[in-house]
Amino acid sequence: MAYLLDQIVNGLSLGCIYALIALGFAMVFGVLRFLNFAHSEVFTAGSFIGYFVLHRLSPRLGSSPFLLVGLAMLAAGLGAGALAVLVERFAYRPLRGYSGVTVLLSAIGVSILLQNLGIHALSAHTRGYPGVALPITPKQLALIILVLSFTLLFVLVNRTPIGTQMKAVAEDRRTAQLMGIDPARVIALVFFLGGFFAGIAGVVWGLVYGAIHPQMGFYPGLKAFIIAVVGSIGSLTGTFLAGVCLGVAESLLSAYLPSTLSAYRDPIVFTLLIAALVWKPSGILGKPTIVKV
Amino acid sequence: MSFYLLLYHLSFLGVMLLLVQSLNLVWKARLFSLGHHGFFGLGAYTAVVMIKLALPAGVAAWSTTAPSQRIVGLGLLVACVLAGGALAAGVAILMGRLFAQLRGDYFAVATLVFAEIVRSIAANWDYVGGGLGFEVPYLVFSKAGNERLLYGVFYTALLLGLNWVAFFLIRRIEGSVYGLYITAVEDDPIAAELSGINVTRLQNLVFVVAAMTAGSAGALFLHFTTLVVPTDFSFPNGLLVILGVVLGGLRSERCIIAATFIYTSYEVIKVRVFGLFGFESGVLIADWKEVLLGLVLIFSVTLPAVWHRAQIRQAGAPRQRRPLLAGGGRGGSVDAE
Amino acid sequence: MRNSWPPFSETEGKSLLQIDRVSQRFAGLQALSDVSLSVRRGEIVGLIGPNGSGKTTLFNLITGVYPTMRGQILLEGRDLAGATRHEIAAAGIMRTFQNPRVFASLGLIEHAIIPEQVVSHPISFADFFRQIGTPWRAYSPAAESILREVALGSTYGAPAGTLSYGRRRLLEIARSLAGSPRLLLLDEPTAGLNSDEVHQVHGLLERLGGTRGLTMIIIDHDTEFIERLCSRLVVLNNGRIIRDGLRDEVLRDPQVVAAYFGRVGPCS
């Protein structure tokens, strides 16, 4: 029983990381109706920024671990957010108005570009993440961070004027423009926020799993994207639920699959995700959209 | 470059052409599949399974050079290619049913995940060799001594022949009413549907035909290289196929051929520099050409868009054609403009 | 299959389309409320009303672009609920759009061939194998007769994307005719046309309605056009039918005048 609980907790923290990454997908899609494939690399970038910050600052701030981790996350969030904004500016904005697949291709291009730039700059091997002596376990940290992030985001989107602007642009960009909202700024902000949280997720991942490498973003990113879809893109609560479910499912599968099948955990998870996609093409909380002709 | 190496590159070009042409047809029908390489892998691994079933005594027991064995080998080759195509087609039929409700970009990701599932099952299934891949015996001809050239010519001819058949088939399709249907769906899927075209069924049809092509290509290519490794159809390689379609633009076959040739040359350079094709396409090995690939992909979609915008600004009126992949997802564009 | 028009005498007077208390709501906007309408074979019905009154929405419901949430739509007694758009098109309901939607890279002949073929031979694997051997040009003669009827001129090969606006409208009509429809829905066929082109469309529709007995529902704002063509008018306002009757009576109804024309007084 204790083992089961352990696994569930593991799953929850994994799910939190996925959900944090999924936030970025969900928000960008909510506003732009576009799948930001390069989001995974933003996550990786955040992770690496955190890595370097921790290395640099740990000798000096080793005694106050919360400050250390906080700074690392802040730096990672800001850096990843900035990267996301840059990507939007150069790879997506020129394609405004063209179909989702065109932009998706550009996003894939960015993803490959960043992955391989990372490999060149930082070498492909796996690095160990610096450990930080926190009074709480990294997994508990993940949970706390997620709750904080969701609260922050919820307040931002629903209680601030800029949040209303974001919702307006998501709903109807042209009308929002006519009302005086500058969509370019709002979109940049959305990308920044998505990147910010993904960057933080990167640091959390590093702390929880202890190892990072330049191509680590692909699988978590893919899973996070599907979580965002299943959780009905645009809905924060749905994303949260879906992320947590996936994390727990993955963790339980790892723990309880018979050994002959244990290597198949990833394909099984992917199949489950496809099943969710097929079962609910608009996401678990969404309604089918009506297209005007 | 030795003649043999030239044959090798020609075969590789042949495979790429097959994959790109088949995927192009699928994309024209507004099914933006990103997992076409998954069918290639399915075909290859079907051949692997068939070989394993046909040679219960193990691969080493096969002797290529005995004359009766050659004939058996030929039969086995044909069987593998057909089976590879058939299985891929079957899976495609299933996918068409399952994914019928999915919107354009969701469908794209679902196909991507499908290809990943194929790769990861292949990488974990010990029966077919797992991550290390599987080596099949040489069928009909082998690489030993003076047979080598014959072997190269035989398989290259087969691959180019298959290509020719595919090319001919695609021409036929495009010259028939089905070509009209596909172009209608490409231009305006909603108007097409309201004119009586069952868009979903048309898309499934095209998807299955393309999958069959890719599966057969996979089986055939396997018997040529005799070694398959799961990373052969990992996502970066699948991306090369997609890139060929994108660069070719959906309109002209010649464009596709030119595009395929261009980046196949890039691949060929990579092959020459690093040797065997099988291992270099792995995800972990990078060189500057991968970076270039990313940049090419970005620019190949953004530059036409930027140029198109500049044209609009200059001319003051919208042009008739929109570049590449403009328009909505699987369901068609949203607002009556 | 149905390659010929139903003869006028046989079908005149029978109910073709029955719309029964149909409503449509779009997230906060009630686009149609309790709309009921019956169209007999051979009728030419004008559907008028101010902008935003729900006319195009009604067309979208009939053709299956929107699923019917409330109410029923019957074609010759058969309930269209659950039918897909292409099934409805194949059953005989064709339409044109407010902005002509043509297949930009296909030529004129192709536009006429597609519906004619696909309606009589639905897409399937079997049909696919059968058709692969036949070049589509083999079906040109039948298509050409439709193009001639619509008087589209002689350059049949030019891609539709290069056509002028007026010719694209005509092409759209030609395409919808090619599928041998029982019912033709025309959404503002004269919008954006000059007076010559309007004349041309008018003549064409008169021929289709008069000689061929084709049932039509026409949305338009050109009152003269509607007056001359339609014997019966249905007026929509704010998603409800406020008047349904003979042309002259409807046009004199002060309620209609106020709602639609925004002024009091006779129109002529």
Coordinates of C-alpha atoms in Angstrom, one line a residue, chain B residues 1 4 20 46 54-55 122 134 139 160 163 165 175 184 188 201 217 230 241 246 260 267 302 317 331:
Chain B
M1 CA 33.1 7.1 -56.8
Y4 CA 28.6 0.3 -56.7
V20 CA 8.0 12.0 -50.9
T46 CA 7.0 -6.8 -41.5
A54 CA 10.4 -18.3 -42.9
L55 CA 13.8 -19.2 -41.5
A122 CA 10.7 -1.9 -32.7
F134 CA 18.0 -6.9 -37.3
L139 CA 18.2 -12.6 -51.0
L160 CA 13.8 2.5 -59.4
N163 CA 9.5 4.2 -58.3
V165 CA 5.4 2.2 -61.0
G175 CA -5.4 12.2 -64.7
A184 CA -10.8 20.3 -55.3
D188 CA -11.4 24.4 -51.0
R201 CA -13.3 8.8 -47.6
A217 CA 9.5 0.7 -50.1
P230 CA 14.9 1.5 -35.3
V241 CA 10.6 13.2 -46.2
V246 CA 7.4 21.1 -48.3
T260 CA 14.2 15.3 -53.3
E267 CA 22.1 12.9 -47.2
T302 CA 8.8 31.7 -43.7
A317 CA -4.4 43.3 -54.1
G331 CA -12.0 20.8 -42.1

